[in-house]
PDB file of C-alpha atoms in Angstrom:
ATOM      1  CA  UNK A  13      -6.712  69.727 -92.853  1.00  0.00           C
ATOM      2  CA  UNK A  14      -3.218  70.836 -94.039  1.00  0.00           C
ATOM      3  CA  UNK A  15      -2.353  70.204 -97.721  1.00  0.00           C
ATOM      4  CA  UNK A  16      -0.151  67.594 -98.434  1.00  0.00           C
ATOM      5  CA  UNK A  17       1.407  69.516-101.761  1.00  0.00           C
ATOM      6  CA  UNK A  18       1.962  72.832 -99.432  1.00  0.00           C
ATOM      7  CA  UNK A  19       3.942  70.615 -96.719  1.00  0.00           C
ATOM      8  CA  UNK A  20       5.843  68.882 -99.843  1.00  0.00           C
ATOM      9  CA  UNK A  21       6.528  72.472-100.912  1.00  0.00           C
ATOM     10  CA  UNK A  22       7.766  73.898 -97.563  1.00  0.00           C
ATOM     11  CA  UNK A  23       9.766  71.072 -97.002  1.00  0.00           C
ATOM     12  CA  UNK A  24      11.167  71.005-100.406  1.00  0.00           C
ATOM     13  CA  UNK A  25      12.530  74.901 -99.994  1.00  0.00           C
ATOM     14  CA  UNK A  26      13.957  74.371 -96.752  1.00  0.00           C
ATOM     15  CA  UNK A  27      16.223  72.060 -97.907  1.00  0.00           C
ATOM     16  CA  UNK A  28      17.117  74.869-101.077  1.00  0.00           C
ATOM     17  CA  UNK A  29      17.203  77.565 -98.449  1.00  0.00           C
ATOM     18  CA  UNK A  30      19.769  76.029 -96.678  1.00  0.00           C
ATOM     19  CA  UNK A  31      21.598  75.230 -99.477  1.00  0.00           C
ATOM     20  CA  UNK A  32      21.428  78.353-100.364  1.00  0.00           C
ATOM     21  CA  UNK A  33      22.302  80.533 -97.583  1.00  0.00           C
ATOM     22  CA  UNK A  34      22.726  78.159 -94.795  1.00  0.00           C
ATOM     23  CA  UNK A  35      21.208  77.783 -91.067  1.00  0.00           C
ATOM     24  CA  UNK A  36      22.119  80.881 -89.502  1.00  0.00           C
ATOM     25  CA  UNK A  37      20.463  83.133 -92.374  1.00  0.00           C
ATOM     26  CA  UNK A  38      17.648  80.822 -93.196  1.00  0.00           C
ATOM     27  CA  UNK A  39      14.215  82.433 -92.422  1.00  0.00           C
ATOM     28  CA  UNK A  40      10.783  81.325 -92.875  1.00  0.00           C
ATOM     29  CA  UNK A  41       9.978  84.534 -94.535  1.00  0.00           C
ATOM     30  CA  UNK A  42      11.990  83.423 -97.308  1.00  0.00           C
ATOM     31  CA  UNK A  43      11.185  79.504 -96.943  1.00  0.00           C
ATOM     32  CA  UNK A  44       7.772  80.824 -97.463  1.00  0.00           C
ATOM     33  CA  UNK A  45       8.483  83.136-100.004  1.00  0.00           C
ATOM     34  CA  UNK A  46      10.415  80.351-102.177  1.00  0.00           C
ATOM     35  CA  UNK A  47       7.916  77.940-101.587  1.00  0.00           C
ATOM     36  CA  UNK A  48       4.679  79.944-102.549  1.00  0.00           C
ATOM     37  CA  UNK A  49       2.873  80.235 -99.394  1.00  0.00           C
ATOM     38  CA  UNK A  50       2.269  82.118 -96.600  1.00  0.00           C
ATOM     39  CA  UNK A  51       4.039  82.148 -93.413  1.00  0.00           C
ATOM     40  CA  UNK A  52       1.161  81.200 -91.650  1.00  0.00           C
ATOM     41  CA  UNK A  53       1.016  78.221 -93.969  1.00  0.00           C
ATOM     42  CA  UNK A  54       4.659  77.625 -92.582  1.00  0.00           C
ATOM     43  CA  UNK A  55       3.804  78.102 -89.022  1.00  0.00           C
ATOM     44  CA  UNK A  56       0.468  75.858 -88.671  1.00  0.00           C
ATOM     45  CA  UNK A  57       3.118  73.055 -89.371  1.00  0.00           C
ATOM     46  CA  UNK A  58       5.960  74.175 -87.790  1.00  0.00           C
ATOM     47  CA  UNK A  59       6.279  76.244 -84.642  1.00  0.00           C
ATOM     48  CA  UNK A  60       9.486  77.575 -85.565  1.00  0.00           C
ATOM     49  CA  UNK A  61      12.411  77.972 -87.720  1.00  0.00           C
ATOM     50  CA  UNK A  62      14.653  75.194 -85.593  1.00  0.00           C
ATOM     51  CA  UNK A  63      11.850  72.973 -85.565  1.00  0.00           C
ATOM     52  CA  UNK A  64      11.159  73.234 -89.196  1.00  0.00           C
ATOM     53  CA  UNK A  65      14.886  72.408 -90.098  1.00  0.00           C
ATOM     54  CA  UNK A  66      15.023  69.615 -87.545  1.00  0.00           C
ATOM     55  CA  UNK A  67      12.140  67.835 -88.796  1.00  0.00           C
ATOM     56  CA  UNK A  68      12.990  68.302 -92.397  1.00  0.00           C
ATOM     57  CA  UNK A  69      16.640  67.340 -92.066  1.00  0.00           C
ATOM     58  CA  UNK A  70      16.151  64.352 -90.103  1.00  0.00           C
ATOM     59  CA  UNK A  71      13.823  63.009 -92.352  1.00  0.00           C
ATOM     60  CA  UNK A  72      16.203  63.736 -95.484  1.00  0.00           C
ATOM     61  CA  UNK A  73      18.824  61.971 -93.322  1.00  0.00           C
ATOM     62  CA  UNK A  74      16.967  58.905 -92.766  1.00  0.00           C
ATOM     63  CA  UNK A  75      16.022  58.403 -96.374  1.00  0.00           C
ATOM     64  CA  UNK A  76      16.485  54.957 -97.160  1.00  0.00           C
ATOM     65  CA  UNK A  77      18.888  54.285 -99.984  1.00  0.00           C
ATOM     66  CA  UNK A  78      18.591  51.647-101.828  1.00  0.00           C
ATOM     67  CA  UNK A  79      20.645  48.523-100.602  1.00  0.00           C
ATOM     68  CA  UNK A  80      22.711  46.206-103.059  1.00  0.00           C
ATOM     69  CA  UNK A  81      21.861  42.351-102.844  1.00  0.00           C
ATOM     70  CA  UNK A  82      25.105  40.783-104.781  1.00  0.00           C
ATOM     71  CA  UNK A  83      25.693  37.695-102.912  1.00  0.00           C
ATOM     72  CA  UNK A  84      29.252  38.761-101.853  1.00  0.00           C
ATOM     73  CA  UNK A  85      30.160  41.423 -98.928  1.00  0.00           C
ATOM     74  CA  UNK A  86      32.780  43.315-100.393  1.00  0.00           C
ATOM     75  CA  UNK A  87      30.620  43.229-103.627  1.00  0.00           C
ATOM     76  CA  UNK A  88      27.647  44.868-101.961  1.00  0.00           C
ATOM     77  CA  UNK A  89      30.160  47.604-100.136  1.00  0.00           C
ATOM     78  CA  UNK A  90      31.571  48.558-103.614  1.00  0.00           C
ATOM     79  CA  UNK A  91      27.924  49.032-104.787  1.00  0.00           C
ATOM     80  CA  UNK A  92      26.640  50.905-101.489  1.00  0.00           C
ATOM     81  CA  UNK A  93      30.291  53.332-102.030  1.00  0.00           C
ATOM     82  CA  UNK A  94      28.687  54.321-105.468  1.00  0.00           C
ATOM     83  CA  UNK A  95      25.604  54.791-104.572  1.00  0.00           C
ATOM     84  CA  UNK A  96      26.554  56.474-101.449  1.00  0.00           C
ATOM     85  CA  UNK A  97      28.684  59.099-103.107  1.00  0.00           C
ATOM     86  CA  UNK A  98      26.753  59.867-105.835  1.00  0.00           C
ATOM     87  CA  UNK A  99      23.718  61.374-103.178  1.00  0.00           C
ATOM     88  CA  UNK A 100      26.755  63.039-101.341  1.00  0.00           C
ATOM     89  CA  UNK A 101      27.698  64.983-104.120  1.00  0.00           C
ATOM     90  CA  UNK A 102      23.993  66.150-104.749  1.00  0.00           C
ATOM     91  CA  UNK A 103      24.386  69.794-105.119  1.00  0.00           C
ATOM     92  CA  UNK A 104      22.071  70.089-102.325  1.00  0.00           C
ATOM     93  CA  UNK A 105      23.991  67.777 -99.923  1.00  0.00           C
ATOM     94  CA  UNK A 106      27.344  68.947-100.882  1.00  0.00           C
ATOM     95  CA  UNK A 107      26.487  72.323 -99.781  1.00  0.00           C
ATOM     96  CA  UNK A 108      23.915  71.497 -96.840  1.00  0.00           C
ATOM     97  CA  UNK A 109      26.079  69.110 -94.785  1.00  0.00           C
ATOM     98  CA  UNK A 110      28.994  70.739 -94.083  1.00  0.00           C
ATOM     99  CA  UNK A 111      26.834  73.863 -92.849  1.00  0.00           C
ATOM    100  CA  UNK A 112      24.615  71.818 -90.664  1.00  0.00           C
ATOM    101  CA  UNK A 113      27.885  69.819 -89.308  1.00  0.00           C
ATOM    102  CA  UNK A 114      29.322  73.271 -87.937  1.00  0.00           C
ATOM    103  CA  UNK A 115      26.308  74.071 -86.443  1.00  0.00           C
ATOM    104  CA  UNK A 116      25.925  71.424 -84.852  1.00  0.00           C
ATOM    105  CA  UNK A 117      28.976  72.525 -83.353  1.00  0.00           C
ATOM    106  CA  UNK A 118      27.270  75.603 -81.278  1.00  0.00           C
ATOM    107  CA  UNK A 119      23.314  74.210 -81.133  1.00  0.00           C
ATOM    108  CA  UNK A 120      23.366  70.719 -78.781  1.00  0.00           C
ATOM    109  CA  UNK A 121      19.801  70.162 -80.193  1.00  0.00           C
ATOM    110  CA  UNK A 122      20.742  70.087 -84.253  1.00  0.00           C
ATOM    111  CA  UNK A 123      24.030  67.916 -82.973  1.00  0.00           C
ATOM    112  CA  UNK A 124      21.477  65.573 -81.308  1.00  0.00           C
ATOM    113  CA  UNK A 125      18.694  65.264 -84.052  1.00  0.00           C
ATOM    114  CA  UNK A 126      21.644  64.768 -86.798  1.00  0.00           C
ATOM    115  CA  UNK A 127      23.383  62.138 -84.857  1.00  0.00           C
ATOM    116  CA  UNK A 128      19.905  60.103 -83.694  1.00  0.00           C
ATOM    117  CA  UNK A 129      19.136  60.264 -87.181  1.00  0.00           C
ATOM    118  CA  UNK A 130      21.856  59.190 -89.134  1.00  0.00           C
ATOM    119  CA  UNK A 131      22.544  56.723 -86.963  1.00  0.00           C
ATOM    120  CA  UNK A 132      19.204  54.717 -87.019  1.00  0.00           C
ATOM    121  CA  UNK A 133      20.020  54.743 -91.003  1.00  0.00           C
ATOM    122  CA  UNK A 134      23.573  54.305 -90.644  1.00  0.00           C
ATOM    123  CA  UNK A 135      22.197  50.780 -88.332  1.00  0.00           C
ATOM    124  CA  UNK A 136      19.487  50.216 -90.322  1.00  0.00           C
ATOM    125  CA  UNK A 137      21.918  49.637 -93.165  1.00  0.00           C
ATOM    126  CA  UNK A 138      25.003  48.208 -91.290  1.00  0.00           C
ATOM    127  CA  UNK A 139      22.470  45.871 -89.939  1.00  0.00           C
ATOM    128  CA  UNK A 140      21.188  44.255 -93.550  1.00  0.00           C
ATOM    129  CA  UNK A 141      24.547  44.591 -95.036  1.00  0.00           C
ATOM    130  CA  UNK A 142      26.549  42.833 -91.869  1.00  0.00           C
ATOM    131  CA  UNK A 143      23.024  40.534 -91.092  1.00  0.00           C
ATOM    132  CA  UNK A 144      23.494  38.942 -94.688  1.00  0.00           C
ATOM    133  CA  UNK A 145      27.259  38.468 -94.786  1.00  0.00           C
ATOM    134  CA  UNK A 146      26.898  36.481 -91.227  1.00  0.00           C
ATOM    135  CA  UNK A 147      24.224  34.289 -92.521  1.00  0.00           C
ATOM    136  CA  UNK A 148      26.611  33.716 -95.848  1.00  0.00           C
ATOM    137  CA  UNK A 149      29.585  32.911 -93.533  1.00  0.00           C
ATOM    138  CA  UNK A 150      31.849  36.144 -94.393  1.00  0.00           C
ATOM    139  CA  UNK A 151      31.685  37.117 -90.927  1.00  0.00           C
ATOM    140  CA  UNK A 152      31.141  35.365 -87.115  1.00  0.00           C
ATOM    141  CA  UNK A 153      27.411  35.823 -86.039  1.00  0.00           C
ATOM    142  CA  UNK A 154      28.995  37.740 -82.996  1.00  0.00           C
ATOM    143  CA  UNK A 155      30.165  41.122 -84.614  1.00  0.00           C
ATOM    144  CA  UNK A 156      29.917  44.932 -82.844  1.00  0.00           C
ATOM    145  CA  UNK A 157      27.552  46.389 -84.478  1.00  0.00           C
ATOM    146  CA  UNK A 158      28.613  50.088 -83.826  1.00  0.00           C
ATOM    147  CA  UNK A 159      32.286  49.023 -84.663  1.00  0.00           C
ATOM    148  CA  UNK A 160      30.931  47.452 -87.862  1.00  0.00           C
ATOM    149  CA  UNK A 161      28.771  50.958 -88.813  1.00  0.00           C
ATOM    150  CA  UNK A 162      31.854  53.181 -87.979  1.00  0.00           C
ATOM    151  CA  UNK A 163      33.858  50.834 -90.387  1.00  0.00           C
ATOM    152  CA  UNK A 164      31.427  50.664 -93.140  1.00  0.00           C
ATOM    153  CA  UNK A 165      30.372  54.167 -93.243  1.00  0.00           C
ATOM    154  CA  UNK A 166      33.606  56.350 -91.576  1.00  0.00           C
ATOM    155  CA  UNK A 167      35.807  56.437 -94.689  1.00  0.00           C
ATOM    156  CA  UNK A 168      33.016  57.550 -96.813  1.00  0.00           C
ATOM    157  CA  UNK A 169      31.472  59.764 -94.562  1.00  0.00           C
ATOM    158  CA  UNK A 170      35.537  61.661 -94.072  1.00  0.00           C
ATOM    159  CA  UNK A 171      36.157  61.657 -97.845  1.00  0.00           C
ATOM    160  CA  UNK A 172      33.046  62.675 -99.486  1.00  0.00           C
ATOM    161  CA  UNK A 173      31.068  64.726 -96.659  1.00  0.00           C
ATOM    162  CA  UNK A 174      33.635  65.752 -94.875  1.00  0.00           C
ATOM    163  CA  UNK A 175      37.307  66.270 -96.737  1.00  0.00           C
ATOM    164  CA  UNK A 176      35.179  67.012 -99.774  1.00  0.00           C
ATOM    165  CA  UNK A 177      37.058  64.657-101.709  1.00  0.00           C
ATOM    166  CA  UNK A 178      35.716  63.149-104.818  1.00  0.00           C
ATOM    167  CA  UNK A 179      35.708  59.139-105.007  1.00  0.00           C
ATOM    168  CA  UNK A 180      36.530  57.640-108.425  1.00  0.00           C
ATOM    169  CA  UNK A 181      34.793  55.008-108.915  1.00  0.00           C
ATOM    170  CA  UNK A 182      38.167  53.124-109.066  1.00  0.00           C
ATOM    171  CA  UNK A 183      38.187  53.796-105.577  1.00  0.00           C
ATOM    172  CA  UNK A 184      35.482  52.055-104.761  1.00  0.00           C
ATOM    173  CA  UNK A 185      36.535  48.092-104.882  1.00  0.00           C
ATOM    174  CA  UNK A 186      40.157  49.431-103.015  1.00  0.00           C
ATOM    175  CA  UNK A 187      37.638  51.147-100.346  1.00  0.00           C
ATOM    176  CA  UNK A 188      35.749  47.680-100.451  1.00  0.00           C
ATOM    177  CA  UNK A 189      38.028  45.516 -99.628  1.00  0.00           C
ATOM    178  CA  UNK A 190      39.855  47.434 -97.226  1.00  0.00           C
ATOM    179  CA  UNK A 191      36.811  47.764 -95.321  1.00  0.00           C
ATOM    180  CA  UNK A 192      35.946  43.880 -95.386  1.00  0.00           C
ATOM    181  CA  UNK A 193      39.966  43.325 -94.090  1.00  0.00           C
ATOM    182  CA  UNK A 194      39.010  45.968 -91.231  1.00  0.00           C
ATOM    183  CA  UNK A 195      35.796  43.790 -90.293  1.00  0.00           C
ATOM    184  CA  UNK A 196      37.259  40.739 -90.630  1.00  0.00           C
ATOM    185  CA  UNK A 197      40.254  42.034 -88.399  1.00  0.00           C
ATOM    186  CA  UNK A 198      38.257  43.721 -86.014  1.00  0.00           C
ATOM    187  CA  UNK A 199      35.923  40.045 -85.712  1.00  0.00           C
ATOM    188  CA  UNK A 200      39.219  38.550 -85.382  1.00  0.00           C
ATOM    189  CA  UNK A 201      38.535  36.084 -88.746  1.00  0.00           C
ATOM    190  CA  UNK A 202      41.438  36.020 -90.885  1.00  0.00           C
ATOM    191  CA  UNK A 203      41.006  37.423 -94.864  1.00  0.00           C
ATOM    192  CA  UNK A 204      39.751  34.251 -97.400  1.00  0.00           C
ATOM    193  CA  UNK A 205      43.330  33.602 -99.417  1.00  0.00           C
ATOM    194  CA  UNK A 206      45.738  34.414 -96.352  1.00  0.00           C
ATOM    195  CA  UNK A 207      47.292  32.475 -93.545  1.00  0.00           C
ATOM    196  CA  UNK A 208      46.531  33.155 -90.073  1.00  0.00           C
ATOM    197  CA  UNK A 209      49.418  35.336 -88.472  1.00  0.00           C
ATOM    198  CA  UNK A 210      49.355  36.182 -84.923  1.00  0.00           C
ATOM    199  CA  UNK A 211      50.426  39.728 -84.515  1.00  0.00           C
ATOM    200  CA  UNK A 212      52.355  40.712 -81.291  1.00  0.00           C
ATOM    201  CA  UNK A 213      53.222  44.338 -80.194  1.00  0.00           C
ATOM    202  CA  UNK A 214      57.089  43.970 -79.027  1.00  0.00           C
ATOM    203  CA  UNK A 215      58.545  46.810 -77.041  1.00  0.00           C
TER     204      UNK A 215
END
């Protein structure tokens, strides 16, 4: 029967491996050696490097967060921004995502596992957040639900992850609302507190 503290172990210097040193110089000699185990230990779990740092990755990307309940849409987007960035800018993720991102560029099956991963969380929390503003009224109870996640999550996503750009947390109520406006646009419902205004594109 394999250990349950061992597996915690290995997985828990993977992720400080690649932090460390990235992908492409990661080896389970060192995971091993960081962790406290054998490489056999490594290998009766995981057959081999790739595999290890899929499985490990995808489960750190689908870690639930958890989700703000405030009653108000833009409310609970200014709480998820927050809470968002601050696991962003863990040391470990600040350094780990951009390395896995570019190679994801050259290995199709890290590109897949990332993107089937973070995108059952990213819909597993566009999903609550967008479920509980339709039954509140904020938004139609027909709504894209991929256009909704790409809204929700994109900005964040390109600013922390991505541009490596801190968010104030006087950022996060602009972010907010300019997010709701972009749902609210893209559902075609006009913004509580304005007129309706039909937009035209003239030549």
């Amino acid at each position: 029967m394999l250990r349950d503290d061992i597996t915690t172990a290995i997985r828990r210097a993977v992720m400080q491996e690649l932090a460390a040193v990235g992908y492409g110089r990661l080896s389970i000699e060192a995971v091993a050696r960081r962790a406290g185990v054998s490489k056999t230990a490594v290998y009766r779990r995981w057959s081999s490097k790739l595999e290890l740092v899929l499985e490990v990755v995808s489960a750190a990307a689908g870690k639930r967060l958890p989700l703000p309940d405030t009653g108000d849409l833009r409310t609970d987007l200014e709480m998820l921004y927050l809470i968002m960035t601050q696991a962003l800018r863990h040391p470990l993720a600040s350094q780990i995502i951009p390395d896995l991102l570019a190679e994801a560029a050259r290995n199709p099956q890290i590109a897949q596992t990332l993107q089937e991963a973070l995108r059952l969380h990213q819909r597993t929390v566009g999903g609550l957040l967008i479920g509980r503003a339709v039954e509140r009224g904020e938004l139609p109870v027909v709504v894209d639900p991929d256009i909704a996640i790409d809204l929700i999550v994109g900005p964040l996503y390109w600013r922390v992850a991505i541009a490596r750009l801190p968010l104030d947390p006087a950022d996060a109520p602009r972010m907010a609302s300019a997010v709701v406006g972009a749902l609210r646009v893209a559902c075609q419902v006009p913004i509580r507190g304005e007129s309706d205004v039909e937009l035209s594109v003239r030549p």
